[in-house]
Coordinates of C-alpha atoms in Angstrom, one line a residue:
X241 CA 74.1 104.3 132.7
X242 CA 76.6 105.0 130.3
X243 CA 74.4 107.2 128.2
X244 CA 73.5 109.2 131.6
X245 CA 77.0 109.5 132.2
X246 CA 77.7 110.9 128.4
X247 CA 74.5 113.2 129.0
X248 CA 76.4 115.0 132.0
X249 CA 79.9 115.1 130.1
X250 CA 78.2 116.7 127.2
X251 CA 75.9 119.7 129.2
X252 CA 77.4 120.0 132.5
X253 CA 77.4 123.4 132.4
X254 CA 73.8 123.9 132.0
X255 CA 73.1 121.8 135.3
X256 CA 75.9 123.9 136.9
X257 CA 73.8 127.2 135.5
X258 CA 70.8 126.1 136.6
X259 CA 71.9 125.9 140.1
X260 CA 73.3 129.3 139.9
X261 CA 69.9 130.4 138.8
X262 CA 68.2 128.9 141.5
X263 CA 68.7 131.1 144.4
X264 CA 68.3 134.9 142.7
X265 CA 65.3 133.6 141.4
X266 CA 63.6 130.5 142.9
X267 CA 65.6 131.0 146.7
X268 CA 63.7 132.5 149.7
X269 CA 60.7 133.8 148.1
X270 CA 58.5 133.8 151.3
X271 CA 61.2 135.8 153.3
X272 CA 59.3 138.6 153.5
X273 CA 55.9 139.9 153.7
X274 CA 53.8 140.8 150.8
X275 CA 55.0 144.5 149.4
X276 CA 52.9 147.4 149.5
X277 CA 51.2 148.4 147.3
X278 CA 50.9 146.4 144.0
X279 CA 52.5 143.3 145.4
X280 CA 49.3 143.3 147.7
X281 CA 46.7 144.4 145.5
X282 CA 47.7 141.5 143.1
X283 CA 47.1 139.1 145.6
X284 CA 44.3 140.8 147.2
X285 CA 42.4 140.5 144.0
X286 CA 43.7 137.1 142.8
X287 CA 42.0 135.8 146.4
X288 CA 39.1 137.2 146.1
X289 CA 38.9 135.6 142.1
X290 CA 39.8 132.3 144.0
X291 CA 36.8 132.7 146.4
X292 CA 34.2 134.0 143.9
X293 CA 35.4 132.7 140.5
X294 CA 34.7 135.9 138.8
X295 CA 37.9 135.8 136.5
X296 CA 37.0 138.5 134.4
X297 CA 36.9 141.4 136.5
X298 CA 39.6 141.8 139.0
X299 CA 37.9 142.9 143.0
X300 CA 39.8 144.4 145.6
X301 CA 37.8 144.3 149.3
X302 CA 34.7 143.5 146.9
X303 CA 34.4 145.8 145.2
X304 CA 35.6 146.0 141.1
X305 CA 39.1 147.1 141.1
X306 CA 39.2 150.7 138.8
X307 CA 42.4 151.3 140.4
X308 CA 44.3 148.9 138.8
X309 CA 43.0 148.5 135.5
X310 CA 45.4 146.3 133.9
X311 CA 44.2 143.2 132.7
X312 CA 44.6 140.1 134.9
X313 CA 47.1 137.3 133.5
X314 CA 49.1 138.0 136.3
X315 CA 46.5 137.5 138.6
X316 CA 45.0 134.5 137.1
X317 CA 48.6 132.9 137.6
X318 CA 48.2 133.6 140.9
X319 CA 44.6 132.2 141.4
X320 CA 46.4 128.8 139.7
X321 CA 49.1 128.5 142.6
X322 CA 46.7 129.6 145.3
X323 CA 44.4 127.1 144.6
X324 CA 47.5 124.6 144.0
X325 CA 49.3 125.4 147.5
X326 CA 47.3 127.7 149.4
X327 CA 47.5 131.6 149.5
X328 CA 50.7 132.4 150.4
X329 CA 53.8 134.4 149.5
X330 CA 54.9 131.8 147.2
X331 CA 51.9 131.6 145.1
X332 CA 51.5 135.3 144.9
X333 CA 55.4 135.5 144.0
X334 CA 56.2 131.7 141.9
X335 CA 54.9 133.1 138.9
X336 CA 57.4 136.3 138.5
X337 CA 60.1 133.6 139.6
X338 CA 58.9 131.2 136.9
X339 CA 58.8 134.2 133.9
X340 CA 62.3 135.3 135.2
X341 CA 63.4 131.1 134.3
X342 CA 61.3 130.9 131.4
X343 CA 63.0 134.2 130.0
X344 CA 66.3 132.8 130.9
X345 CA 65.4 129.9 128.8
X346 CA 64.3 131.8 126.1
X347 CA 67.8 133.4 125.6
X348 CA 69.8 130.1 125.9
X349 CA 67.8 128.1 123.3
X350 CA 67.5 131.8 120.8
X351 CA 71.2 132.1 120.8
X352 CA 71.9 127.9 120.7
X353 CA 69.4 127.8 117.6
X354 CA 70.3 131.4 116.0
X355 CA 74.2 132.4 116.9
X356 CA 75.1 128.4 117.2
X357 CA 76.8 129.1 120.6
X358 CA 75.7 127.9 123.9
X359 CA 78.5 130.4 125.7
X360 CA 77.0 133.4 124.4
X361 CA 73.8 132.0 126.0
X362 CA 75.0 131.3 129.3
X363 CA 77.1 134.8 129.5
X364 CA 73.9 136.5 128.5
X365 CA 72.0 134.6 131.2
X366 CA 74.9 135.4 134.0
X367 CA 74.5 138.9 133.1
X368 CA 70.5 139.0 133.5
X369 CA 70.9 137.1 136.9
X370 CA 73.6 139.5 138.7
X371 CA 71.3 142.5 137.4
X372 CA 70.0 144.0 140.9
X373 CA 67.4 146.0 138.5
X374 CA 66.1 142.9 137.1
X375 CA 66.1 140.4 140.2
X376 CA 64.7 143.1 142.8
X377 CA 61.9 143.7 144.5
X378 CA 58.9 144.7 141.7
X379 CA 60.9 142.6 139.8
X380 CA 61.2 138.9 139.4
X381 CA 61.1 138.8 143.4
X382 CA 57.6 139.9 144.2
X383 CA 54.3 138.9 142.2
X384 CA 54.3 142.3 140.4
X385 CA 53.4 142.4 136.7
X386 CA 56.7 143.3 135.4
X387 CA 58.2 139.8 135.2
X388 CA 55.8 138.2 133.3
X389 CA 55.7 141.4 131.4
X390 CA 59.5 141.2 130.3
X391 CA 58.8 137.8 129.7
X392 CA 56.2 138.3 126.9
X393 CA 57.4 141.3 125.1
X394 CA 60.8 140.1 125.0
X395 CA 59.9 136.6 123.5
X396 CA 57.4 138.5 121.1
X397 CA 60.6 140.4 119.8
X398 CA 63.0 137.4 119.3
X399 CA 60.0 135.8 117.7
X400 CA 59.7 138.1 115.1
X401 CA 63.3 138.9 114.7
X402 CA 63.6 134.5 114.0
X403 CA 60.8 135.6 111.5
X404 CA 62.9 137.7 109.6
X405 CA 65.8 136.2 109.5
X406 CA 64.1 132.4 109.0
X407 CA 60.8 133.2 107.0
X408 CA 59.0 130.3 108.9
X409 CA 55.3 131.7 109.5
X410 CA 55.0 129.7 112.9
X411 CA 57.6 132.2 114.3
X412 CA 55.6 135.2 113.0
X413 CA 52.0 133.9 114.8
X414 CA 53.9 133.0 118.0
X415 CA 55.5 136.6 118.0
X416 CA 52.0 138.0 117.9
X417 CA 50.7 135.5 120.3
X418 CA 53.8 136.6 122.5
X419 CA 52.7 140.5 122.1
X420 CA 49.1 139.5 123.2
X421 CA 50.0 138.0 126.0
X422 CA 52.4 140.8 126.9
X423 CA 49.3 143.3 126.6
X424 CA 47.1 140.7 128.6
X425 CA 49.5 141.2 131.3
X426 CA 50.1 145.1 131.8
X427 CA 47.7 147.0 128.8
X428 CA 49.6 148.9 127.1
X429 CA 53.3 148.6 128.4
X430 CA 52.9 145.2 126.2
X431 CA 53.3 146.9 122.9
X432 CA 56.5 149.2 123.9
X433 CA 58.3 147.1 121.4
X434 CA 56.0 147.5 118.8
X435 CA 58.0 150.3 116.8
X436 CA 61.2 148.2 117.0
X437 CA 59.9 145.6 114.6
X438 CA 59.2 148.3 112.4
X439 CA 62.3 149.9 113.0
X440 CA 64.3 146.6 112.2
X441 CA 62.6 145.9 109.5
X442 CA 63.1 148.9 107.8
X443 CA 66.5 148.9 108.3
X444 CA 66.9 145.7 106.4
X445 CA 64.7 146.9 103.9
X446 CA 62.0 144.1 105.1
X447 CA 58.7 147.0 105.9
X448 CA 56.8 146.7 102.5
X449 CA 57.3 143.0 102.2
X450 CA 55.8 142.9 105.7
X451 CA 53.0 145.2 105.0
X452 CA 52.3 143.3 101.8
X453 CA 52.0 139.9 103.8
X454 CA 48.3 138.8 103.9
X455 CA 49.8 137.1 107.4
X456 CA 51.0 140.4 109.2
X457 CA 46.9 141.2 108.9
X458 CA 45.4 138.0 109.6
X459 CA 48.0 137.5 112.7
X460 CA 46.9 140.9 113.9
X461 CA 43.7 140.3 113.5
X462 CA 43.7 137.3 115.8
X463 CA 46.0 139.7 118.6
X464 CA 43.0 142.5 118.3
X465 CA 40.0 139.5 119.2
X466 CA 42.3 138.2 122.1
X467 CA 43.4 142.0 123.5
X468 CA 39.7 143.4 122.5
X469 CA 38.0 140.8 123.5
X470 CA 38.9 141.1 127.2
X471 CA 38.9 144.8 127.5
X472 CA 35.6 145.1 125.7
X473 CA 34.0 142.2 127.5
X474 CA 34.9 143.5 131.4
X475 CA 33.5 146.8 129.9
X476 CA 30.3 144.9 129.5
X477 CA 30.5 143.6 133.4
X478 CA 32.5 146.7 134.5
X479 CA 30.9 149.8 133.0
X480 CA 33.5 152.5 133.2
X481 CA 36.3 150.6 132.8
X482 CA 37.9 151.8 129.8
X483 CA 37.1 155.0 130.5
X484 CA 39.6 154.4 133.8
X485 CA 41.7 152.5 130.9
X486 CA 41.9 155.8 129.0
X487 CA 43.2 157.8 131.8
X488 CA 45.7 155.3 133.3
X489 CA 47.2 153.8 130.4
X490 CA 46.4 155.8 127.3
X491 CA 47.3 159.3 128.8
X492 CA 47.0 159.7 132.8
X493 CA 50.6 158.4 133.2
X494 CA 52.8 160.1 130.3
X495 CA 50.8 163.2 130.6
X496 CA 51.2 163.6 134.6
X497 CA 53.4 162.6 137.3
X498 CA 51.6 160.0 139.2
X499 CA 53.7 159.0 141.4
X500 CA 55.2 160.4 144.7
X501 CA 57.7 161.9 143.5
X502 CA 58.8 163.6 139.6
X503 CA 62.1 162.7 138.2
X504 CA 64.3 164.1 134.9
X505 CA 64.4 162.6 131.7
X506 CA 68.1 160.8 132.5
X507 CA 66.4 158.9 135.5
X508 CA 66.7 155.5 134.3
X509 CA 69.9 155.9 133.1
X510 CA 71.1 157.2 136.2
X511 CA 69.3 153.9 138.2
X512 CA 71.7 152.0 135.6
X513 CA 74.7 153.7 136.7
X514 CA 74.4 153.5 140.1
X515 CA 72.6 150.2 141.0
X516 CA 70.8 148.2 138.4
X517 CA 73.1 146.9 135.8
X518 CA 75.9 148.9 137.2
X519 CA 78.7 146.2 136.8
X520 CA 77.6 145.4 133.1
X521 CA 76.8 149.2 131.5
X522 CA 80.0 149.9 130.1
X523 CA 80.4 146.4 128.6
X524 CA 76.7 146.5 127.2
X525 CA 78.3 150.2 125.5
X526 CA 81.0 148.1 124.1
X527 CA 78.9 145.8 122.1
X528 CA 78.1 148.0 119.5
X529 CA 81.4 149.0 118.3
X530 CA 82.8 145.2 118.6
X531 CA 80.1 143.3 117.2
X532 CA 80.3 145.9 114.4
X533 CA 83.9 145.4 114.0
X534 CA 83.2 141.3 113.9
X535 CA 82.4 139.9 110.1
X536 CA 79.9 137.9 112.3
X537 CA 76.8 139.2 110.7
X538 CA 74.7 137.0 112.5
X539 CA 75.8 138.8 115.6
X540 CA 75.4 142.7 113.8
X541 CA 72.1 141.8 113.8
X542 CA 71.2 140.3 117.1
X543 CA 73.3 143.7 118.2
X544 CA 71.4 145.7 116.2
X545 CA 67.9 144.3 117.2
X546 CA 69.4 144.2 121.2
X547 CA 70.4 148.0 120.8
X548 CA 67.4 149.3 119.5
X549 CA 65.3 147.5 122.0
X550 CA 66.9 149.5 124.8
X551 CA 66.3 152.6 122.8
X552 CA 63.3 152.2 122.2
X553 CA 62.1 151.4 125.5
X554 CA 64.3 153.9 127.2
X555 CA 62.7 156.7 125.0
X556 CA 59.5 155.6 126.2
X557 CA 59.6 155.1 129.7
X558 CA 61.8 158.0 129.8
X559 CA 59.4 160.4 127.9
X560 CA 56.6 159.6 130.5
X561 CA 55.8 162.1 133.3
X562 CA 55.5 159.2 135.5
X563 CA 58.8 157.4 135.9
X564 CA 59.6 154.3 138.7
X565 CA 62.4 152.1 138.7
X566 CA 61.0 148.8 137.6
X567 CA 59.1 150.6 134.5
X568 CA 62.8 149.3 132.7
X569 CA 62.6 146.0 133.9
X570 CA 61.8 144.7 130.0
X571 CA 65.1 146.0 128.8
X572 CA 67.1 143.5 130.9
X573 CA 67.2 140.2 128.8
X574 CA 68.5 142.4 125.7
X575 CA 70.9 144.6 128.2
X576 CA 72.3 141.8 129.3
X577 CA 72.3 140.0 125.3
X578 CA 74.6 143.6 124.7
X579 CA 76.8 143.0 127.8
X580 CA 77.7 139.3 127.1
X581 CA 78.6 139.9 123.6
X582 CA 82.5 141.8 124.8
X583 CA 82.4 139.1 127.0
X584 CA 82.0 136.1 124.7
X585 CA 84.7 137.6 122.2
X586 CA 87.1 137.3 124.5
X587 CA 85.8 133.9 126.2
X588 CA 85.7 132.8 122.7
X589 CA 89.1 133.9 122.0
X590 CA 90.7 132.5 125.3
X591 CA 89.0 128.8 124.3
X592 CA 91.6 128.9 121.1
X593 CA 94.9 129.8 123.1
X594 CA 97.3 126.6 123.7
X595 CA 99.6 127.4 126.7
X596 CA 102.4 124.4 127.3
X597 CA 101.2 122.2 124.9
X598 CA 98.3 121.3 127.0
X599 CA 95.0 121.0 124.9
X600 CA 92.6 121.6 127.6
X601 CA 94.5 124.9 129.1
X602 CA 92.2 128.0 126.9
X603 CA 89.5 126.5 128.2
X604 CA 90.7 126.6 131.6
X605 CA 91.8 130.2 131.0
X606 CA 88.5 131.5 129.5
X607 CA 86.4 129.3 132.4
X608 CA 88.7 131.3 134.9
X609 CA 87.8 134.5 133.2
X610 CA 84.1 134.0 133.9
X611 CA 84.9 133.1 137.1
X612 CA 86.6 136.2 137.9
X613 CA 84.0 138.5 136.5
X614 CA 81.1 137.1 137.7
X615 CA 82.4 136.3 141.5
X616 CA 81.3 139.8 143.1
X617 CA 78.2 140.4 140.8
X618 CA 77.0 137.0 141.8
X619 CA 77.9 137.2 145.6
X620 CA 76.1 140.4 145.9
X621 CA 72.8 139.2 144.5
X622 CA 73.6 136.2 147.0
X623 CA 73.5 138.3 149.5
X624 CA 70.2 140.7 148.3
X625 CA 68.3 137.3 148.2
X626 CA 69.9 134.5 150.4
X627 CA 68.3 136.6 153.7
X628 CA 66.4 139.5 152.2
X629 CA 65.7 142.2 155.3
X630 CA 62.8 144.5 155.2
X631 CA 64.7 148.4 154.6
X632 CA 64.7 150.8 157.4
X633 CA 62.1 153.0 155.0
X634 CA 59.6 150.3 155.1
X635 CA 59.7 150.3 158.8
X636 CA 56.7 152.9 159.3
X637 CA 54.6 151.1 156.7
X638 CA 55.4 147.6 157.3
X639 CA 56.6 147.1 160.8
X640 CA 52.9 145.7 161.9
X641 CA 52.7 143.5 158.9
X642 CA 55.7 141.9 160.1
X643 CA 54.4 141.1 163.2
X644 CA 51.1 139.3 161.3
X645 CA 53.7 137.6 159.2
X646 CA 55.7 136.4 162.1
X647 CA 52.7 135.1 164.0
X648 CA 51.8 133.2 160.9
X649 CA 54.6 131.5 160.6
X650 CA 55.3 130.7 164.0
X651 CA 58.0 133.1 164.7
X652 CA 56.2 135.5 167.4
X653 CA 53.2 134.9 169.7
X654 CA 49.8 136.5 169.2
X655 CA 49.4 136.7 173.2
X656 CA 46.1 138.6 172.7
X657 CA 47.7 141.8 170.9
X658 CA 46.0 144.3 169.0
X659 CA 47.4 146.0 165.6
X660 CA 47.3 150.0 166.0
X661 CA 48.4 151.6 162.4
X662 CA 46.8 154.3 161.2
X663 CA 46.1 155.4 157.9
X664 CA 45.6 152.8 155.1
X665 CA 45.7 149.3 156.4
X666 CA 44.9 147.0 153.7
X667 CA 48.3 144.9 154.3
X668 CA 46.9 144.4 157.5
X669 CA 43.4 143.1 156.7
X670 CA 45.2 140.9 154.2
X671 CA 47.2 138.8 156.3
X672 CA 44.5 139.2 159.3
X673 CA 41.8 136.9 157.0
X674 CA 44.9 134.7 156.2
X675 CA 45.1 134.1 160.1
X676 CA 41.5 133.8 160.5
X677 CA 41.3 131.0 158.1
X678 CA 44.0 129.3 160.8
X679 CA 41.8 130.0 164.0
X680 CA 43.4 133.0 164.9
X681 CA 41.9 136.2 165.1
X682 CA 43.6 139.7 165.2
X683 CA 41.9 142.9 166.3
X684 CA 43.1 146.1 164.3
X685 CA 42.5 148.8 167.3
X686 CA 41.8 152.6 166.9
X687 CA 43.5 155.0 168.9
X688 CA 40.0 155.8 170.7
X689 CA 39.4 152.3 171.8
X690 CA 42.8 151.6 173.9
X691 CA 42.3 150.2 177.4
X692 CA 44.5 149.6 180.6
X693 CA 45.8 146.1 179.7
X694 CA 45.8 146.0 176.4
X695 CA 48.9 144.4 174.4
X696 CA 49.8 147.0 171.4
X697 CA 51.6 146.5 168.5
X698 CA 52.8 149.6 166.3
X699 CA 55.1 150.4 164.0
X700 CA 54.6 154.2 163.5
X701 CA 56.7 157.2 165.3
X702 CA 52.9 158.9 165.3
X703 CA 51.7 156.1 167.4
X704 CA 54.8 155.6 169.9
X705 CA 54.0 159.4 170.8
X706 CA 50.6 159.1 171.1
X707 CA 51.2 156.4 173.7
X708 CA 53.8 158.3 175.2
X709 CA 52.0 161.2 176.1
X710 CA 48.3 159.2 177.6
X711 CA 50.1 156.0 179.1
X712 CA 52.1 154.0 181.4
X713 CA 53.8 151.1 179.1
X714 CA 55.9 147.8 179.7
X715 CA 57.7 147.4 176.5
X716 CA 57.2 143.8 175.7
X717 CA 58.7 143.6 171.9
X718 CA 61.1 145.5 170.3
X719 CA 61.5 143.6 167.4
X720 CA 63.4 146.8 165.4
X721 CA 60.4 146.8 163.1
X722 CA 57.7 146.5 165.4
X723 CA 57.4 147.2 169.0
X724 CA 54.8 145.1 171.4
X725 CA 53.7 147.2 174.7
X726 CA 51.4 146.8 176.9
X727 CA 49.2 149.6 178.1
X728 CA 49.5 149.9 182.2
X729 CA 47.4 152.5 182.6
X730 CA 46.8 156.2 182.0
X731 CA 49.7 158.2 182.4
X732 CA 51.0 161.6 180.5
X733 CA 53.8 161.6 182.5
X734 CA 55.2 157.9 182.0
X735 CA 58.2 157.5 179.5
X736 CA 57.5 155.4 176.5
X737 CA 60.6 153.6 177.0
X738 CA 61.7 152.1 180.4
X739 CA 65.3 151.6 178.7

């Protein structure tokens, strides 16, 4: 007992960071719906592996999935926790969640074991977690690739940064194992780091010793048969794979806009500003210039592999004629490495001040500070993830999905409706079989087929007008994102709205 007691004395303040962790990352998961459109694919896809055990090549409504032509770590995660408890939100979604804790792990125990602090661990961590770029929506929030993505590439890097700085060869296979897994998880985006190692260890005058090392060849070697041997082997199941691989990853993307829309070159940095890491950019600015100034060399270098990380990755993402926000997501865990280090000076600083004689009051102080700074941060990621709402921009898109959701989970009646949604309704068919697995059967109408007494649900402006102008309606549901009417019968005339 007294040993349990002496436990909790001793790292209190990694239980009380855990329980701040829990709710931007673990809390509320299944609020929502699955998100359109990769959110949905993913799980589409991981399903249909679940069903027909054909783990190689990713299906989507089965057929093989040329769409989407990343390779499918992600999805097996997803397969795991569907066949562990069920396809639901949660499985699609636990393993971003678990790659978000696993990366906050990874900086606690790399600055415990390399800087010798523990506070400079926690900050960093604090930072990552009150980043609305980093815990967000095709983020750590939804079972998107990005998460496990920032996971990989980021412990690659730290990997081979303990490398250099340690020499122990177990770090330098791990790194490449990390990188591997990074591209096993989202092609090509796994290797953005790749010219930072080369960039670092020039810098410290490390490159030719590295290209001499029989191990830098043999460790590649065994990246290539992993990477390669997936690609190459789906090409054998898939033909025309990597030709869709070529386009997507290897030029489609940086050589045109694929997206809806086309942004300028500053774009990121401007969704840094404003919203994603807004609270922490000017501190992760600072670091340079302090660390620099510290005769903490241990720190210069962390600093030095943290800043050109961001660089790096910036230059990439930012040279790419397709830009969208979460393409940054992998520059978080060394953003927020930058922001903590002003931070932890003066935390550290505060710890040694001696007010009244009273040996305990600098780390009063310096707990206060952290208190103080990380108050509104934290209380507004509370507030993004304790009840997550679907945005008023998703209403036309989502609105029906809602109502499947809701009727899955017991929160609105079935009562014999039909969905009406036009244009592409995968979302719909999705949670439709997850309903028919539970006796309860949906119909997904067409406009043509609408009969006196049939109960409508919609979503779209396109679709309230259509009813407006053919029928008499009794509004049923109006739910904000969906409305429930039933048809009375023909009637150009009749209002929509009886309000």
């Amino acid at each position: 007992m007294k040993s349990i007691q002496q436990h909790l004395k001793a790292n209190w303040y990694y239980y009380l960071l855990g329980l701040l962790m829990y709710m931007p990352i673990f809390g509320h998961l299944n609020s929502l719906p699955l998100r359109y459109w990769d959110e949905l694919r993913l799980a589409i896809s991981a399903w249909e592996m679940l069903e027909h055990g054909q783990y190689l090549v990713p299906h989507y409504f089965g057929e093989p999935d040329l769409w989407n032509t990343k390779p499918p770590l992600m999805v097996w995660a997803q397969v795991f926790f569907m066949k562990t408890i069920g396809v639901n939100e949660m499985a699609v979604r636990l393993p971003s969640a678990i790659s978000a804790f696993l990366t906050c792990v990874a900086i606690l125990v790399f600055s415990k074991k390399y800087i010798k602090s523990r506070s400079l661990g926690i900050i960093a961590v604090l930072v990552l977690i009150t980043s609305l770029g980093y815990i967000s929506e095709h983020g750590t929030r939804t079972g998107d690739y990005d998460a496990m993505l920032c996971l990989f590439s980021g412990l690659g890097l730290l990997l081979m940064f303990s490398f250099f700085e340690s020499q122990r060869l177990l770090f330098y296979y791990l790194g490449f194992l990390a990188f591997a897994l990074a591209v096993l998880t989202k092609g090509i985006a796994g290797l953005f780091f790749g010219p930072v190692i080369l960039i670092y260890a020039l810098i410290n005058k490390k490159l030719i010793g590295l290209l001499k090392n029989p191990h830098t060849y043999i460790s590649f070697l065994g990246m290539a048969v992993l990477v390669l041997g997936y690609y190459f082997g789906r090409e054998a199941l898939n033909p025309g794979y990597l030709e869709m691989v070529s386009f997507n990853e290897l030029g489609g993307r940086f050589e045109e806009n694929l997206g809806s829309k086309k942004f300028g070159y500053w774009y990121h940095l401007e969704g840094f500003k404003n919203y994603r890491f807004a609270p922490w950019l000017l501190l992760a600015l600072l670091a340079l210039p302090l660390a620099y100034y510290s005769k903490d060399d241990k720190l210069r270098k962390l600093t030095t592999l943290s800043t050109l990380a961001v660089l790096v990755h910036f230059f990439v993402i930012s040279s790419s004629s397709t830009k969208q926000p979460w393409y940054d997501l992998p520059m978080y865990p060394f953003l927020a490495m930058l922001a903590s280090i002003p931070l932890w000076i003066l935390y550290s600083a505060l710890q040694k001040v001696n007010l009244y004689s009273f040996a305990l009051s600098g780390k009063i102080i310096a707990f206060l500070l952290l208190v103080v700074v990380f108050r509104a941060p934290y209380q507004e990621v509370w507030d993004a993830t304790y009840k997550p709402s679907e945005p008023p921009w998703n209403y036309e898109t989502m609105g029906s999905e809602h109502f499947l959701f809701n009727v899955l989970y017991g929160k609105d009646n079935l009562d014999k409706a039909k969905v009406l949604h036009l244009g592409n309704n995968d979302h719909l068919r999705f949670y439709k079989k997850v309903l028919a697995q539970k006796g309860i059967e949906v119909e997904l109408i067409e406009p043509e087929n609408l009969q006196s007494g049939d109960v409508i649900v919609t979503c779209q402006a396109e679709i309230q007008s259509l009813l407006n102008e053919n029928y008499r309606l009794e509004l049923l549901n109006d739910s904000s994102v969906y409305r429930k009417y039933r048809i009375l019968s023909a009637n150009r005339k009749s209002p929509i709205d009886h309000r």
